[in-house]
CSV table of C-alpha atoms in Angstrom, one decimal:
chain,number,residue,atom,x,y,z
A,1,UNK,CA,4.8,-63.4,2.1
A,2,UNK,CA,3.9,-60.0,3.5
A,3,UNK,CA,1.1,-59.6,6.2
A,4,UNK,CA,-1.3,-58.3,3.5
A,5,UNK,CA,-0.7,-61.2,1.2
A,6,UNK,CA,-1.2,-63.6,4.2
A,7,UNK,CA,-4.5,-62.0,5.1
A,8,UNK,CA,-5.8,-61.9,1.5
A,9,UNK,CA,-4.9,-65.7,1.0
A,10,UNK,CA,-6.4,-66.8,4.3
A,11,UNK,CA,-9.6,-64.7,3.4
A,12,UNK,CA,-9.8,-66.2,0.0
A,13,UNK,CA,-9.3,-69.8,1.3
A,14,UNK,CA,-12.2,-69.2,3.7
A,15,UNK,CA,-14.3,-68.0,0.8
A,16,UNK,CA,-14.8,-64.6,2.4
A,17,UNK,CA,-15.2,-61.1,0.8
A,18,UNK,CA,-13.5,-58.1,2.3
A,19,UNK,CA,-16.9,-57.1,3.5
A,20,UNK,CA,-17.5,-60.4,5.3
A,21,UNK,CA,-14.2,-60.2,7.0
A,22,UNK,CA,-14.9,-56.5,7.9
A,23,UNK,CA,-18.3,-57.4,9.4
A,24,UNK,CA,-16.9,-60.2,11.6
A,25,UNK,CA,-14.3,-57.8,13.0
A,26,UNK,CA,-16.5,-54.8,13.3
A,27,UNK,CA,-14.4,-52.7,11.1
A,28,UNK,CA,-14.8,-51.1,7.7
A,29,UNK,CA,-14.1,-52.9,4.4
A,30,UNK,CA,-11.7,-50.1,3.6
A,31,UNK,CA,-9.6,-51.1,6.5
A,32,UNK,CA,-9.3,-54.6,5.3
A,33,UNK,CA,-8.4,-53.4,1.8
A,34,UNK,CA,-5.5,-51.3,3.3
A,35,UNK,CA,-4.2,-54.4,5.1
A,36,UNK,CA,-4.2,-56.5,2.0
A,37,UNK,CA,-2.3,-54.0,0.1
A,38,UNK,CA,0.1,-53.5,2.9
A,39,UNK,CA,-0.8,-49.8,3.2
A,40,UNK,CA,-1.6,-50.3,6.9
A,41,UNK,CA,-1.5,-52.8,9.8
A,42,UNK,CA,-4.3,-53.7,12.1
A,43,UNK,CA,-4.5,-52.7,15.7
A,44,UNK,CA,-2.4,-55.2,17.6
A,45,UNK,CA,-5.6,-56.1,19.5
A,46,UNK,CA,-7.0,-57.5,16.3
A,47,UNK,CA,-4.3,-60.0,15.8
A,48,UNK,CA,-5.6,-62.8,18.1
A,49,UNK,CA,-9.1,-62.6,16.7
A,50,UNK,CA,-7.8,-62.7,13.2
A,51,UNK,CA,-5.6,-65.7,14.2
A,52,UNK,CA,-8.6,-67.4,15.9
A,53,UNK,CA,-10.8,-66.8,12.9
A,54,UNK,CA,-8.6,-68.4,10.4
A,55,UNK,CA,-7.2,-71.1,12.9
A,56,UNK,CA,-3.6,-70.0,12.7
A,57,UNK,CA,-1.1,-68.5,15.0
A,58,UNK,CA,-0.3,-64.8,15.3
A,59,UNK,CA,3.3,-65.8,14.2
A,60,UNK,CA,1.8,-67.1,11.0
A,61,UNK,CA,-0.1,-63.9,10.3
A,62,UNK,CA,3.2,-62.0,10.9
A,63,UNK,CA,5.2,-64.4,8.6
A,64,UNK,CA,7.2,-65.6,11.6
A,65,UNK,CA,6.4,-69.4,12.0
A,66,UNK,CA,9.3,-71.1,13.9
A,67,UNK,CA,10.7,-72.9,10.8
A,68,UNK,CA,10.5,-69.7,8.9
A,69,UNK,CA,12.3,-67.7,11.6
A,70,UNK,CA,15.0,-70.2,11.8
A,71,UNK,CA,15.4,-70.3,8.0
A,72,UNK,CA,15.5,-66.5,7.9
A,73,UNK,CA,18.0,-66.4,10.8
A,74,UNK,CA,20.1,-69.0,9.1
A,75,UNK,CA,20.2,-66.7,5.9
A,76,UNK,CA,21.3,-63.8,7.9
A,77,UNK,CA,23.8,-65.8,9.8
A,78,UNK,CA,25.4,-66.9,6.5
A,79,UNK,CA,25.5,-63.4,5.1
A,80,UNK,CA,26.9,-62.1,8.5
A,81,UNK,CA,29.8,-64.6,8.5
A,82,UNK,CA,30.7,-64.1,4.9
A,83,UNK,CA,30.2,-60.3,4.6
A,84,UNK,CA,33.8,-59.4,4.7
A,85,UNK,CA,34.5,-61.6,1.7
A,86,UNK,CA,32.3,-59.6,-0.7
A,87,UNK,CA,33.0,-56.1,-2.5
A,88,UNK,CA,29.5,-55.0,-2.7
A,89,UNK,CA,29.3,-52.9,0.4
A,90,UNK,CA,26.0,-51.4,-0.4
A,91,UNK,CA,24.4,-54.8,-0.7
A,92,UNK,CA,26.0,-55.9,2.6
A,93,UNK,CA,24.7,-52.7,4.2
A,94,UNK,CA,21.1,-53.5,3.0
A,95,UNK,CA,21.3,-57.0,4.3
A,96,UNK,CA,22.5,-55.8,7.6
A,97,UNK,CA,19.7,-53.2,8.0
A,98,UNK,CA,17.2,-56.0,7.4
A,99,UNK,CA,18.8,-58.3,9.8
A,100,UNK,CA,18.9,-55.7,12.7
A,101,UNK,CA,15.2,-54.8,11.9
A,102,UNK,CA,14.1,-58.4,12.1
A,103,UNK,CA,16.4,-59.3,15.1
A,104,UNK,CA,16.9,-55.9,16.9
A,105,UNK,CA,18.4,-57.6,20.0
A,106,UNK,CA,21.2,-59.5,18.2
A,107,UNK,CA,24.4,-57.7,19.1
A,108,UNK,CA,26.3,-59.5,16.4
A,109,UNK,CA,24.0,-58.0,13.9
A,110,UNK,CA,24.2,-54.6,15.2
A,111,UNK,CA,28.0,-54.8,15.1
A,112,UNK,CA,27.6,-55.9,11.5
A,113,UNK,CA,25.5,-53.0,10.7
A,114,UNK,CA,27.8,-50.5,12.4
A,115,UNK,CA,30.6,-52.0,10.4
A,116,UNK,CA,28.6,-51.8,7.1
A,117,UNK,CA,27.8,-48.2,7.9
A,118,UNK,CA,31.4,-47.3,8.4
A,119,UNK,CA,32.5,-48.9,5.1
A,120,UNK,CA,29.9,-47.3,2.9
A,121,UNK,CA,30.7,-44.0,4.6
A,122,UNK,CA,34.3,-43.8,3.8
A,123,UNK,CA,34.1,-43.6,0.0
A,124,UNK,CA,31.2,-41.4,-0.3
A,125,UNK,CA,31.7,-37.9,-1.7
A,126,UNK,CA,28.5,-36.5,0.0
A,127,UNK,CA,29.7,-34.9,3.1
A,128,UNK,CA,26.3,-34.9,5.0
A,129,UNK,CA,25.8,-38.6,4.2
A,130,UNK,CA,29.3,-39.3,5.3
A,131,UNK,CA,28.7,-37.7,8.6
A,132,UNK,CA,25.3,-39.2,9.1
A,133,UNK,CA,26.6,-42.8,8.4
A,134,UNK,CA,29.6,-42.4,10.8
A,135,UNK,CA,27.3,-41.0,13.5
A,136,UNK,CA,25.0,-44.0,13.1
A,137,UNK,CA,27.9,-46.4,13.0
A,138,UNK,CA,29.3,-45.0,16.3
A,139,UNK,CA,25.8,-45.3,17.8
A,140,UNK,CA,25.4,-48.9,16.8
A,141,UNK,CA,28.9,-49.8,18.1
A,142,UNK,CA,28.0,-48.1,21.4
A,143,UNK,CA,24.8,-50.3,21.7
A,144,UNK,CA,27.1,-53.3,21.4
A,145,UNK,CA,29.5,-52.0,23.9
A,146,UNK,CA,26.8,-51.3,26.5
A,147,UNK,CA,25.1,-54.7,25.9
A,148,UNK,CA,27.4,-57.5,24.9
A,149,UNK,CA,29.0,-59.9,27.2
A,150,UNK,CA,31.2,-61.5,24.5
A,151,UNK,CA,34.7,-60.2,24.9
A,152,UNK,CA,35.6,-60.6,21.2
A,153,UNK,CA,32.6,-58.8,20.1
A,154,UNK,CA,33.2,-56.1,22.7
A,155,UNK,CA,36.8,-55.8,21.3
A,156,UNK,CA,35.5,-55.5,17.7
A,157,UNK,CA,33.0,-52.9,18.8
A,158,UNK,CA,35.6,-50.9,20.6
A,159,UNK,CA,38.0,-50.8,17.6
A,160,UNK,CA,35.0,-49.9,15.5
A,161,UNK,CA,33.7,-47.0,17.6
A,162,UNK,CA,37.3,-45.5,17.7
A,163,UNK,CA,37.5,-45.6,13.9
A,164,UNK,CA,34.1,-44.2,13.4
A,165,UNK,CA,34.5,-41.4,15.7
A,166,UNK,CA,38.0,-40.6,14.5
A,167,UNK,CA,37.0,-40.4,10.9
A,168,UNK,CA,34.3,-38.1,11.9
A,169,UNK,CA,36.8,-35.8,13.5
A,170,UNK,CA,35.6,-36.6,17.0
A,171,UNK,CA,39.2,-37.3,18.1
A,172,UNK,CA,38.9,-36.6,21.9
A,173,UNK,CA,35.8,-38.8,22.2
A,174,UNK,CA,37.6,-41.6,20.2
A,175,UNK,CA,40.6,-41.3,22.4
A,176,UNK,CA,38.4,-41.8,25.7
A,177,UNK,CA,37.3,-45.2,24.2
A,178,UNK,CA,40.9,-46.1,23.0
A,179,UNK,CA,42.2,-45.4,26.6
A,180,UNK,CA,39.5,-47.7,28.0
A,181,UNK,CA,41.3,-50.7,26.3
A,182,UNK,CA,43.0,-52.7,28.9
A,183,UNK,CA,45.4,-54.4,26.7
A,184,UNK,CA,48.4,-52.2,26.3
A,185,UNK,CA,49.3,-53.2,22.8
A,186,UNK,CA,45.7,-52.9,21.5
A,187,UNK,CA,45.4,-49.6,23.3
A,188,UNK,CA,48.5,-48.2,21.6
A,189,UNK,CA,47.2,-49.3,18.2
A,190,UNK,CA,43.9,-47.6,18.8
A,191,UNK,CA,45.5,-44.3,19.9
A,192,UNK,CA,47.2,-44.1,16.4
A,193,UNK,CA,43.7,-43.4,15.0
A,194,UNK,CA,42.9,-40.6,17.7
A,195,UNK,CA,46.1,-38.6,17.8
A,196,UNK,CA,47.0,-35.9,15.1
A,197,UNK,CA,50.2,-34.2,13.8
A,198,UNK,CA,53.3,-34.5,15.6
A,199,UNK,CA,51.8,-36.3,18.6
A,200,UNK,CA,50.5,-39.1,16.3
A,201,UNK,CA,53.8,-39.4,14.5
A,202,UNK,CA,55.7,-39.7,17.7
A,203,UNK,CA,53.3,-42.3,19.2
A,204,UNK,CA,53.4,-44.3,16.0
A,205,UNK,CA,57.3,-44.3,16.2
A,206,UNK,CA,57.2,-45.7,19.7
A,207,UNK,CA,54.7,-48.2,18.6
A,208,UNK,CA,56.9,-49.2,15.6
A,209,UNK,CA,59.9,-49.5,18.0
A,210,UNK,CA,58.0,-51.7,20.4
A,211,UNK,CA,56.8,-54.0,17.5
A,212,UNK,CA,60.3,-54.1,16.1
A,213,UNK,CA,61.8,-55.4,19.4
A,214,UNK,CA,59.0,-58.0,19.5
A,215,UNK,CA,59.5,-59.0,15.9
A,216,UNK,CA,63.3,-59.4,16.2
A,217,UNK,CA,62.7,-61.6,19.4
A,218,UNK,CA,60.3,-63.8,17.6
A,219,UNK,CA,62.5,-64.0,14.5
A,220,UNK,CA,65.5,-65.3,16.4
A,221,UNK,CA,63.9,-67.3,19.2
A,222,UNK,CA,64.7,-70.9,18.8
A,223,UNK,CA,66.0,-70.4,15.2
A,224,UNK,CA,69.6,-71.3,14.4
A,225,UNK,CA,70.3,-70.3,10.9
A,226,UNK,CA,72.4,-67.9,8.8
A,227,UNK,CA,69.3,-66.7,7.1
A,228,UNK,CA,68.0,-65.5,10.4
A,229,UNK,CA,71.1,-63.7,11.5
A,230,UNK,CA,71.5,-62.1,8.1
A,231,UNK,CA,67.9,-60.9,8.2
A,232,UNK,CA,68.3,-59.3,11.6
A,233,UNK,CA,71.4,-57.3,10.5
A,234,UNK,CA,69.6,-56.2,7.2
A,235,UNK,CA,66.4,-55.2,9.0
A,236,UNK,CA,68.4,-53.1,11.5
A,237,UNK,CA,70.5,-51.5,8.9
A,238,UNK,CA,67.4,-50.6,6.9
A,239,UNK,CA,65.6,-49.1,9.9
A,240,UNK,CA,68.7,-47.2,11.1
A,241,UNK,CA,70.6,-46.3,8.0
A,242,UNK,CA,72.6,-43.8,10.0
A,243,UNK,CA,74.1,-46.5,12.2
A,244,UNK,CA,72.8,-44.8,15.4
A,245,UNK,CA,71.4,-48.1,16.7
A,246,UNK,CA,71.3,-47.1,20.4
A,247,UNK,CA,70.2,-50.1,22.4
A,248,UNK,CA,70.0,-52.2,19.3
A,249,UNK,CA,73.7,-52.5,19.4
A,250,UNK,CA,73.1,-55.2,22.1
A,251,UNK,CA,70.8,-57.1,19.5
A,252,UNK,CA,73.5,-56.8,16.9
A,253,UNK,CA,76.4,-57.8,19.3
A,254,UNK,CA,74.8,-61.2,20.2
A,255,UNK,CA,73.6,-61.6,16.6
A,256,UNK,CA,77.2,-61.4,15.4
A,257,UNK,CA,78.3,-63.8,18.2
A,258,UNK,CA,75.6,-66.2,17.1
A,259,UNK,CA,76.8,-66.1,13.5
A,260,UNK,CA,80.4,-66.6,14.8
A,261,UNK,CA,79.3,-69.8,16.5
A,262,UNK,CA,77.6,-70.8,13.4
A,263,UNK,CA,80.8,-70.3,11.2
A,264,UNK,CA,82.8,-72.2,13.9
A,265,UNK,CA,80.8,-75.3,13.1
A,266,UNK,CA,81.7,-74.9,9.5
A,267,UNK,CA,85.3,-74.2,10.3
A,268,UNK,CA,85.2,-71.0,8.4
A,269,UNK,CA,87.5,-69.1,10.7
A,270,UNK,CA,88.0,-65.9,8.6
A,271,UNK,CA,84.2,-65.4,8.8
A,272,UNK,CA,84.3,-66.1,12.5
A,273,UNK,CA,86.7,-63.4,13.1
A,274,UNK,CA,84.7,-60.9,10.9
A,275,UNK,CA,81.7,-61.5,13.1
A,276,UNK,CA,83.6,-61.2,16.3
A,277,UNK,CA,85.1,-57.9,15.2
A,278,UNK,CA,81.5,-56.6,14.6
A,279,UNK,CA,80.3,-58.1,17.9
A,280,UNK,CA,83.3,-56.2,19.7
A,281,UNK,CA,82.3,-52.9,18.0
A,282,UNK,CA,78.7,-53.3,19.1
A,283,UNK,CA,79.8,-54.2,22.7
A,284,UNK,CA,81.9,-51.1,22.9
A,285,UNK,CA,79.0,-48.9,21.6
A,286,UNK,CA,76.7,-50.5,24.1
A,287,UNK,CA,79.0,-49.9,26.9
A,288,UNK,CA,79.0,-46.1,26.0
A,289,UNK,CA,75.1,-46.2,25.9
A,290,UNK,CA,74.8,-47.6,29.3
A,291,UNK,CA,76.4,-44.4,30.8
A,292,UNK,CA,74.0,-42.2,29.2
A,293,UNK,CA,70.8,-40.9,30.8
A,294,UNK,CA,68.9,-40.4,27.6
A,295,UNK,CA,68.4,-42.5,24.5
A,296,UNK,CA,67.7,-40.5,21.3
A,297,UNK,CA,67.6,-42.0,17.8
A,298,UNK,CA,68.5,-39.9,14.7
A,299,UNK,CA,67.3,-42.2,12.0
A,300,UNK,CA,64.3,-40.7,10.0
A,301,UNK,CA,61.8,-43.4,11.1
A,302,UNK,CA,62.5,-42.9,14.8
A,303,UNK,CA,63.7,-39.4,15.0
A,304,UNK,CA,61.2,-38.3,17.6
A,305,UNK,CA,62.0,-41.0,20.1
A,306,UNK,CA,63.8,-39.8,23.1
A,307,UNK,CA,63.7,-42.1,26.2
A,308,UNK,CA,65.0,-42.0,29.7
A,309,UNK,CA,67.7,-44.6,30.2
A,310,UNK,CA,68.8,-46.2,33.5
A,311,UNK,CA,72.5,-45.7,33.9
A,312,UNK,CA,74.2,-48.8,34.9
A,313,UNK,CA,75.9,-49.1,38.2
A,314,UNK,CA,77.6,-52.4,37.4
A,315,UNK,CA,81.3,-52.7,37.1
A,316,UNK,CA,80.9,-55.3,34.4
A,317,UNK,CA,80.5,-53.8,30.8
A,318,UNK,CA,79.3,-55.3,27.6
A,319,UNK,CA,82.9,-55.4,26.5
A,320,UNK,CA,83.7,-57.5,29.6
A,321,UNK,CA,80.8,-59.9,28.7
A,322,UNK,CA,82.0,-60.2,25.2
A,323,UNK,CA,85.7,-61.0,26.3
A,324,UNK,CA,84.4,-63.6,28.7
A,325,UNK,CA,82.3,-65.2,25.9
A,326,UNK,CA,85.6,-65.5,23.8
A,327,UNK,CA,87.6,-66.9,26.7
A,328,UNK,CA,85.0,-69.4,27.8
A,329,UNK,CA,84.0,-71.0,24.5
A,330,UNK,CA,86.2,-73.8,23.3
A,331,UNK,CA,84.9,-73.5,19.7
A,332,UNK,CA,87.3,-70.5,19.4
A,333,UNK,CA,90.5,-72.6,20.3
A,334,UNK,CA,91.5,-73.2,16.7
A,335,UNK,CA,92.0,-69.4,16.3
A,336,UNK,CA,92.9,-68.4,19.8
A,337,UNK,CA,96.6,-67.9,19.0
A,338,UNK,CA,96.0,-65.6,16.0
A,339,UNK,CA,96.8,-62.0,16.7
A,340,UNK,CA,93.7,-60.6,15.5
A,341,UNK,CA,91.8,-62.9,17.9
A,342,UNK,CA,94.0,-61.9,20.7
A,343,UNK,CA,93.3,-58.3,20.0
A,344,UNK,CA,89.6,-58.9,20.6
A,345,UNK,CA,90.1,-60.3,24.0
A,346,UNK,CA,91.6,-57.1,25.5
A,347,UNK,CA,89.1,-55.6,28.0
């Protein structure tokens, strides 16, 4: 019920005319008429006298009784927590606007509105509307960043403001926010949105390389199965089709050794030797790499990556480690006298 509807209802319950009410408040009947049609609101100083006159609270006059506020808040909370499930972005935006209007200090609702503004801006073909919505989105995200103490909400707002500014071609401003992220992984992801051209491509290649390392570690950690070992080999061959694996030779070396151990358990010794030959090759390539000062990939997905590499000062090479592995593991005893196995043990 609107303010005007509430005043009209209370006046009629009290069997008053608009003139009667106006006389009691020392105002014009036209003012009362404007209130009741929601064309105007009374001066704030008149709210207590109105509440006293009708024996209600000012909250009741304003439609904000406690139970009503709680119910309204619950409705907004439900819409807020489910908004990402719905495709009607315009409806979500309108609800978020009302939520912020009624609860202007609620940082979750302001972040919700900022997100809604971003998502209705992206598909619009009206450039001025697009710019206006993204500017408003960034403004609301900044309000959250400046006021929230909730780390998760802060992180969402930081991600959001980087996207809004970047999509509005304010790359340098977006970059400043991205660089303020303390978590290195999140910071690198945010920077993808702020950079352009070759710089962006190079940064994303480095990020992909970092994530590839992490993914392979998680894939193999604690898992002993042929499916895992095959997956590692296939993934790296897809990512580096030219065979220039650089330090991933180390990953492939130990992946083949693990496969060799696996085949030893099955007593499939021809497969064991096949994997050990691959492991020896990767060990030899890794030995060469450890004497280079620079790592440079040539595969298309990593062609811009060039890294400084610490040259090893150890006398022990990857080939030495490989040979020691063969000499010190009894699972290879059944094939130790084979000539093809012996050839693999020469340092």
